[in-house]
Amino acid sequence: MKTCLIIIDVQNDFIPGGALPVPEGNEVIAEINAVVGYFDYVVATQDWHPPDHGSFASNHEGKIPFDQTILNGLNQTLWPDHCIQGTRGAEFHSELDTNAIQAVFRKGMDPTVDSYSGFYDNGHRHQTGLAGFLRGLDIWRLFFCGLAGDYCVNYSVKDALDEGFQCHLYMPAIRPISQDSYREILKELTTRGAILHDELTAPAGIPS
Ligand SMILES: [Zn+2]
């Protein structure tokens, strides 16, 4: 069965020094670069917001980052401005091996809804095209890595499970914002069928 590595949001703003840093986020880069060659396909997602995005606290009078609000009928955590289209913060980290990436799926362009998952916006109203891309290539076995484990990786894996894909998490190449919530999320994802890996070996050796 063909395999695909899905690299979630390894962008400057999510790395220490960026606008919305994930603790130790930089540590995923070398882990990802070490395994990209093991997969038939490699794709990446990129958070890609317009400056007026509704997930930014700065666009809500009287709110500060990490406040809660309702955005277009959905619960929304408000974030610092991050991953604004065309800025350095939105670029993939310069040390990430982007030569291996065959396709990039951008998300979060609609200012009225946030998009944690690489497959759908948070309201499940629009697709990014990633599911169709994978099905079109007859890829059903997905390995996830990137940032952040408790947000965009988590929601991507949940959507992929719902879409019928076999889901694997490459643990050394994932970091969460909150370790406590990530622990609970991993229990839920494995209960739903996701498989966690602490190591991967060359193509033939990728465990089923
Ligand atoms: Zn975002």
PDB file of C-alpha atoms and ligand atoms in Angstrom:
ATOM      1  CA  MET A   1       0.000   0.000   0.000  1.00  0.00           C
ATOM      2  CA  LYS A   2       1.385   3.412  -0.972  1.00  0.00           C
ATOM      3  CA  THR A   3       2.478   5.666   1.879  1.00  0.00           C
ATOM      4  CA  CYS A   4       2.397   9.420   2.293  1.00  0.00           C
ATOM      5  CA  LEU A   5       4.091  11.610   4.890  1.00  0.00           C
ATOM      6  CA  ILE A   6       1.947  14.616   5.779  1.00  0.00           C
ATOM      7  CA  ILE A   7       3.993  17.466   7.261  1.00  0.00           C
ATOM      8  CA  ILE A   8       1.734  19.798   9.195  1.00  0.00           C
ATOM      9  CA  ASP A   9       2.571  23.522   9.447  1.00  0.00           C
ATOM     10  CA  VAL A  10       6.371  23.498   9.943  1.00  0.00           C
ATOM     11  CA  GLN A  11       6.393  27.283   9.517  1.00  0.00           C
ATOM     12  CA  ASN A  12       8.542  29.952  11.149  1.00  0.00           C
ATOM     13  CA  ASP A  13       5.714  31.383  13.264  1.00  0.00           C
ATOM     14  CA  PHE A  14       5.201  27.991  14.981  1.00  0.00           C
ATOM     15  CA  ILE A  15       8.909  27.587  15.789  1.00  0.00           C
ATOM     16  CA  PRO A  16      10.513  29.227  18.868  1.00  0.00           C
ATOM     17  CA  GLY A  17      11.250  32.825  17.859  1.00  0.00           C
ATOM     18  CA  GLY A  18       8.012  33.007  15.830  1.00  0.00           C
ATOM     19  CA  ALA A  19       4.681  34.648  16.637  1.00  0.00           C
ATOM     20  CA  LEU A  20       2.946  31.527  18.000  1.00  0.00           C
ATOM     21  CA  PRO A  21       5.774  29.221  19.009  1.00  0.00           C
ATOM     22  CA  VAL A  22       5.246  25.568  19.869  1.00  0.00           C
ATOM     23  CA  PRO A  23       7.690  24.533  22.634  1.00  0.00           C
ATOM     24  CA  GLU A  24      10.633  22.610  21.087  1.00  0.00           C
ATOM     25  CA  GLY A  25       8.957  23.033  17.676  1.00  0.00           C
ATOM     26  CA  ASN A  26      12.382  23.346  16.060  1.00  0.00           C
ATOM     27  CA  GLU A  27      13.198  19.783  17.113  1.00  0.00           C
ATOM     28  CA  VAL A  28      10.795  18.260  14.588  1.00  0.00           C
ATOM     29  CA  ILE A  29      12.771  19.536  11.603  1.00  0.00           C
ATOM     30  CA  ALA A  30      15.736  17.158  11.770  1.00  0.00           C
ATOM     31  CA  GLU A  31      13.404  14.266  12.594  1.00  0.00           C
ATOM     32  CA  ILE A  32      11.321  14.966   9.493  1.00  0.00           C
ATOM     33  CA  ASN A  33      14.344  15.455   7.221  1.00  0.00           C
ATOM     34  CA  ALA A  34      15.703  12.088   8.361  1.00  0.00           C
ATOM     35  CA  VAL A  35      12.636  10.138   7.182  1.00  0.00           C
ATOM     36  CA  VAL A  36      11.194  11.984   4.143  1.00  0.00           C
ATOM     37  CA  GLY A  37      12.921   9.508   1.845  1.00  0.00           C
ATOM     38  CA  TYR A  38      10.989   6.582   3.303  1.00  0.00           C
ATOM     39  CA  PHE A  39       7.655   7.503   1.715  1.00  0.00           C
ATOM     40  CA  ASP A  40       6.116   7.203  -1.748  1.00  0.00           C
ATOM     41  CA  TYR A  41       4.728  10.736  -1.416  1.00  0.00           C
ATOM     42  CA  VAL A  42       5.358  13.717   0.846  1.00  0.00           C
ATOM     43  CA  VAL A  43       2.904  16.594   1.195  1.00  0.00           C
ATOM     44  CA  ALA A  44       2.827  19.593   3.514  1.00  0.00           C
ATOM     45  CA  THR A  45       0.198  21.922   4.876  1.00  0.00           C
ATOM     46  CA  GLN A  46       0.700  25.626   5.409  1.00  0.00           C
ATOM     47  CA  ASP A  47      -1.369  27.930   7.613  1.00  0.00           C
ATOM     48  CA  TRP A  48      -1.957  30.890   5.293  1.00  0.00           C
ATOM     49  CA  HIS A  49      -4.025  33.708   6.771  1.00  0.00           C
ATOM     50  CA  PRO A  50      -5.065  37.097   5.407  1.00  0.00           C
ATOM     51  CA  PRO A  51      -4.266  39.968   7.847  1.00  0.00           C
ATOM     52  CA  ASP A  52      -7.973  40.345   8.747  1.00  0.00           C
ATOM     53  CA  HIS A  53      -8.343  36.710   9.813  1.00  0.00           C
ATOM     54  CA  GLY A  54     -10.991  36.172  12.482  1.00  0.00           C
ATOM     55  CA  SER A  55      -8.734  33.912  14.583  1.00  0.00           C
ATOM     56  CA  PHE A  56      -6.446  36.849  15.408  1.00  0.00           C
ATOM     57  CA  ALA A  57      -7.129  38.540  18.762  1.00  0.00           C
ATOM     58  CA  SER A  58      -6.008  41.803  17.148  1.00  0.00           C
ATOM     59  CA  ASN A  59      -9.117  41.723  14.951  1.00  0.00           C
ATOM     60  CA  HIS A  60     -11.491  41.611  17.965  1.00  0.00           C
ATOM     61  CA  GLU A  61     -11.875  44.767  20.034  1.00  0.00           C
ATOM     62  CA  GLY A  62     -10.946  44.262  23.694  1.00  0.00           C
ATOM     63  CA  LYS A  63      -9.650  40.689  23.205  1.00  0.00           C
ATOM     64  CA  ILE A  64      -6.165  39.384  23.826  1.00  0.00           C
ATOM     65  CA  PRO A  65      -4.457  36.212  22.548  1.00  0.00           C
ATOM     66  CA  PHE A  66      -5.778  32.963  24.049  1.00  0.00           C
ATOM     67  CA  ASP A  67      -9.167  34.540  24.933  1.00  0.00           C
ATOM     68  CA  GLN A  68     -12.168  32.560  23.751  1.00  0.00           C
ATOM     69  CA  THR A  69     -14.868  33.848  21.433  1.00  0.00           C
ATOM     70  CA  ILE A  70     -17.472  32.632  18.946  1.00  0.00           C
ATOM     71  CA  LEU A  71     -16.482  32.972  15.295  1.00  0.00           C
ATOM     72  CA  ASN A  72     -19.188  32.374  12.725  1.00  0.00           C
ATOM     73  CA  GLY A  73     -21.050  30.084  15.153  1.00  0.00           C
ATOM     74  CA  LEU A  74     -17.971  28.082  16.243  1.00  0.00           C
ATOM     75  CA  ASN A  75     -15.965  28.223  19.481  1.00  0.00           C
ATOM     76  CA  GLN A  76     -12.703  29.953  18.695  1.00  0.00           C
ATOM     77  CA  THR A  77      -9.468  30.421  20.634  1.00  0.00           C
ATOM     78  CA  LEU A  78      -7.982  33.761  19.667  1.00  0.00           C
ATOM     79  CA  TRP A  79      -4.335  33.678  18.627  1.00  0.00           C
ATOM     80  CA  PRO A  80      -1.550  36.186  18.167  1.00  0.00           C
ATOM     81  CA  ASP A  81      -1.286  37.286  14.522  1.00  0.00           C
ATOM     82  CA  HIS A  82       0.548  34.425  12.779  1.00  0.00           C
ATOM     83  CA  CYS A  83       1.271  32.914   9.363  1.00  0.00           C
ATOM     84  CA  ILE A  84       0.127  35.959   7.422  1.00  0.00           C
ATOM     85  CA  GLN A  85       0.220  35.316   3.682  1.00  0.00           C
ATOM     86  CA  GLY A  86       3.518  36.281   2.092  1.00  0.00           C
ATOM     87  CA  THR A  87       5.358  36.999   5.346  1.00  0.00           C
ATOM     88  CA  ARG A  88       8.471  35.293   6.672  1.00  0.00           C
ATOM     89  CA  GLY A  89       6.443  33.854   9.543  1.00  0.00           C
ATOM     90  CA  ALA A  90       4.301  31.924   7.059  1.00  0.00           C
ATOM     91  CA  GLU A  91       7.268  30.392   5.228  1.00  0.00           C
ATOM     92  CA  PHE A  92       8.397  26.853   5.901  1.00  0.00           C
ATOM     93  CA  HIS A  93      11.399  26.788   8.225  1.00  0.00           C
ATOM     94  CA  SER A  94      14.530  27.203   6.110  1.00  0.00           C
ATOM     95  CA  GLU A  95      16.049  23.964   7.424  1.00  0.00           C
ATOM     96  CA  LEU A  96      13.054  21.828   6.407  1.00  0.00           C
ATOM     97  CA  ASP A  97      13.855  19.655   3.380  1.00  0.00           C
ATOM     98  CA  THR A  98      11.190  21.126   1.088  1.00  0.00           C
ATOM     99  CA  ASN A  99      12.677  19.462  -2.022  1.00  0.00           C
ATOM    100  CA  ALA A 100      10.980  16.275  -0.898  1.00  0.00           C
ATOM    101  CA  ILE A 101       7.511  17.896  -0.797  1.00  0.00           C
ATOM    102  CA  GLN A 102       5.389  17.080  -3.854  1.00  0.00           C
ATOM    103  CA  ALA A 103       2.355  19.216  -2.994  1.00  0.00           C
ATOM    104  CA  VAL A 104       1.434  21.938  -0.509  1.00  0.00           C
ATOM    105  CA  PHE A 105      -2.086  22.442   0.790  1.00  0.00           C
ATOM    106  CA  ARG A 106      -2.782  25.884   2.208  1.00  0.00           C
ATOM    107  CA  LYS A 107      -5.514  26.535   4.758  1.00  0.00           C
ATOM    108  CA  GLY A 108      -7.001  29.378   6.776  1.00  0.00           C
ATOM    109  CA  MET A 109      -7.495  31.782   3.860  1.00  0.00           C
ATOM    110  CA  ASP A 110     -11.188  32.429   4.667  1.00  0.00           C
ATOM    111  CA  PRO A 111     -11.223  35.208   7.311  1.00  0.00           C
ATOM    112  CA  THR A 112     -14.516  33.966   8.755  1.00  0.00           C
ATOM    113  CA  VAL A 113     -13.406  30.483   9.835  1.00  0.00           C
ATOM    114  CA  ASP A 114     -10.251  28.906  11.289  1.00  0.00           C
ATOM    115  CA  SER A 115      -8.695  25.792   9.755  1.00  0.00           C
ATOM    116  CA  TYR A 116      -6.726  23.506  12.039  1.00  0.00           C
ATOM    117  CA  SER A 117      -7.074  20.385   9.902  1.00  0.00           C
ATOM    118  CA  GLY A 118      -5.246  19.918   6.631  1.00  0.00           C
ATOM    119  CA  PHE A 119      -8.464  18.474   5.183  1.00  0.00           C
ATOM    120  CA  TYR A 120     -11.336  20.811   6.157  1.00  0.00           C
ATOM    121  CA  ASP A 121     -11.981  24.164   7.807  1.00  0.00           C
ATOM    122  CA  ASN A 122     -13.162  23.990  11.423  1.00  0.00           C
ATOM    123  CA  GLY A 123     -16.807  24.168  10.347  1.00  0.00           C
ATOM    124  CA  HIS A 124     -16.320  21.304   7.848  1.00  0.00           C
ATOM    125  CA  ARG A 125     -17.805  23.580   5.193  1.00  0.00           C
ATOM    126  CA  HIS A 126     -14.968  23.513   2.678  1.00  0.00           C
ATOM    127  CA  GLN A 127     -12.233  21.033   1.780  1.00  0.00           C
ATOM    128  CA  THR A 128      -8.607  21.858   1.037  1.00  0.00           C
ATOM    129  CA  GLY A 129      -8.464  19.179  -1.681  1.00  0.00           C
ATOM    130  CA  LEU A 130      -6.029  16.989   0.263  1.00  0.00           C
ATOM    131  CA  ALA A 131      -8.415  14.024   0.601  1.00  0.00           C
ATOM    132  CA  GLY A 132      -9.159  14.031  -3.124  1.00  0.00           C
ATOM    133  CA  PHE A 133      -5.457  14.345  -3.953  1.00  0.00           C
ATOM    134  CA  LEU A 134      -4.639  11.272  -1.851  1.00  0.00           C
ATOM    135  CA  ARG A 135      -7.544   9.205  -3.209  1.00  0.00           C
ATOM    136  CA  GLY A 136      -6.620  10.166  -6.760  1.00  0.00           C
ATOM    137  CA  LEU A 137      -3.178   8.662  -6.207  1.00  0.00           C
ATOM    138  CA  ASP A 138      -4.637   5.624  -4.416  1.00  0.00           C
ATOM    139  CA  ILE A 139      -2.814   6.497  -1.191  1.00  0.00           C
ATOM    140  CA  TRP A 140      -4.521   5.190   1.937  1.00  0.00           C
ATOM    141  CA  ARG A 141      -1.661   4.913   4.428  1.00  0.00           C
ATOM    142  CA  LEU A 142      -0.792   8.263   6.008  1.00  0.00           C
ATOM    143  CA  PHE A 143       1.997   9.211   8.414  1.00  0.00           C
ATOM    144  CA  PHE A 144       1.566  12.530  10.220  1.00  0.00           C
ATOM    145  CA  CYS A 145       4.189  14.828  11.723  1.00  0.00           C
ATOM    146  CA  GLY A 146       4.635  18.519  12.470  1.00  0.00           C
ATOM    147  CA  LEU A 147       3.008  21.224  14.601  1.00  0.00           C
ATOM    148  CA  ALA A 148       1.134  21.477  16.798  1.00  0.00           C
ATOM    149  CA  GLY A 149       0.288  18.014  18.073  1.00  0.00           C
ATOM    150  CA  ASP A 150      -2.759  19.161  20.029  1.00  0.00           C
ATOM    151  CA  TYR A 151      -4.190  21.380  17.287  1.00  0.00           C
ATOM    152  CA  CYS A 152      -3.453  21.003  13.580  1.00  0.00           C
ATOM    153  CA  VAL A 153      -1.963  17.497  13.735  1.00  0.00           C
ATOM    154  CA  ASN A 154      -4.801  16.340  15.996  1.00  0.00           C
ATOM    155  CA  TYR A 155      -7.586  17.729  13.789  1.00  0.00           C
ATOM    156  CA  SER A 156      -5.909  16.478  10.610  1.00  0.00           C
ATOM    157  CA  VAL A 157      -5.667  12.928  11.966  1.00  0.00           C
ATOM    158  CA  LYS A 158      -9.294  12.988  13.132  1.00  0.00           C
ATOM    159  CA  ASP A 159     -10.494  14.096   9.699  1.00  0.00           C
ATOM    160  CA  ALA A 160      -8.279  11.509   7.995  1.00  0.00           C
ATOM    161  CA  LEU A 161      -9.708   8.738  10.187  1.00  0.00           C
ATOM    162  CA  ASP A 162     -13.235   9.917   9.355  1.00  0.00           C
ATOM    163  CA  GLU A 163     -12.310   9.873   5.659  1.00  0.00           C
ATOM    164  CA  GLY A 164     -11.236   6.237   5.912  1.00  0.00           C
ATOM    165  CA  PHE A 165      -7.471   6.649   5.754  1.00  0.00           C
ATOM    166  CA  GLN A 166      -5.101   4.463   7.798  1.00  0.00           C
ATOM    167  CA  CYS A 167      -3.407   6.916  10.155  1.00  0.00           C
ATOM    168  CA  HIS A 168       0.021   6.773  11.774  1.00  0.00           C
ATOM    169  CA  LEU A 169       1.742   9.392  13.927  1.00  0.00           C
ATOM    170  CA  TYR A 170       5.520   9.709  13.844  1.00  0.00           C
ATOM    171  CA  MET A 171       5.973  10.810  17.450  1.00  0.00           C
ATOM    172  CA  PRO A 172       9.589  12.163  17.394  1.00  0.00           C
ATOM    173  CA  ALA A 173       8.521  14.670  14.725  1.00  0.00           C
ATOM    174  CA  ILE A 174       5.485  16.106  16.550  1.00  0.00           C
ATOM    175  CA  ARG A 175       5.372  18.691  19.375  1.00  0.00           C
ATOM    176  CA  PRO A 176       2.239  20.042  21.104  1.00  0.00           C
ATOM    177  CA  ILE A 177       1.434  23.415  22.642  1.00  0.00           C
ATOM    178  CA  SER A 178       0.168  21.671  25.812  1.00  0.00           C
ATOM    179  CA  GLN A 179       1.624  18.312  26.885  1.00  0.00           C
ATOM    180  CA  ASP A 180      -1.395  17.646  29.139  1.00  0.00           C
ATOM    181  CA  SER A 181      -4.006  18.011  26.428  1.00  0.00           C
ATOM    182  CA  TYR A 182      -1.769  16.138  23.941  1.00  0.00           C
ATOM    183  CA  ARG A 183      -1.674  13.103  26.262  1.00  0.00           C
ATOM    184  CA  GLU A 184      -5.474  12.960  26.302  1.00  0.00           C
ATOM    185  CA  ILE A 185      -5.643  13.503  22.536  1.00  0.00           C
ATOM    186  CA  LEU A 186      -3.263  10.591  21.892  1.00  0.00           C
ATOM    187  CA  LYS A 187      -5.496   8.302  23.936  1.00  0.00           C
ATOM    188  CA  GLU A 188      -8.493   9.377  21.894  1.00  0.00           C
ATOM    189  CA  LEU A 189      -6.711   9.062  18.531  1.00  0.00           C
ATOM    190  CA  THR A 190      -5.406   5.575  19.298  1.00  0.00           C
ATOM    191  CA  THR A 191      -8.848   4.503  20.508  1.00  0.00           C
ATOM    192  CA  ARG A 192     -10.147   5.622  17.118  1.00  0.00           C
ATOM    193  CA  GLY A 193      -7.527   3.564  15.286  1.00  0.00           C
ATOM    194  CA  ALA A 194      -4.461   5.765  14.851  1.00  0.00           C
ATOM    195  CA  ILE A 195      -1.098   4.026  15.345  1.00  0.00           C
ATOM    196  CA  LEU A 196       1.821   5.730  17.138  1.00  0.00           C
ATOM    197  CA  HIS A 197       5.448   5.130  16.115  1.00  0.00           C
ATOM    198  CA  ASP A 198       8.571   6.030  18.077  1.00  0.00           C
ATOM    199  CA  GLU A 199      10.769   5.033  15.168  1.00  0.00           C
ATOM    200  CA  LEU A 200      10.585   4.336  11.452  1.00  0.00           C
ATOM    201  CA  THR A 201      12.971   2.414   9.266  1.00  0.00           C
ATOM    202  CA  ALA A 202      13.596   2.414   5.518  1.00  0.00           C
ATOM    203  CA  PRO A 203      10.654   1.925   3.117  1.00  0.00           C
ATOM    204  CA  ALA A 204      10.178  -1.815   3.271  1.00  0.00           C
ATOM    205  CA  GLY A 205      10.488  -1.673   7.037  1.00  0.00           C
ATOM    206  CA  ILE A 206       7.760   0.871   7.734  1.00  0.00           C
ATOM    207  CA  PRO A 207       5.533  -1.037  10.126  1.00  0.00           C
ATOM    208  CA  SER A 208       1.942  -1.695   9.033  1.00  0.00           C
TER     209      SER A 208
HETATM  210 ZN    ZN B   1      -3.691  29.808  12.098  1.00  0.00          ZN
END
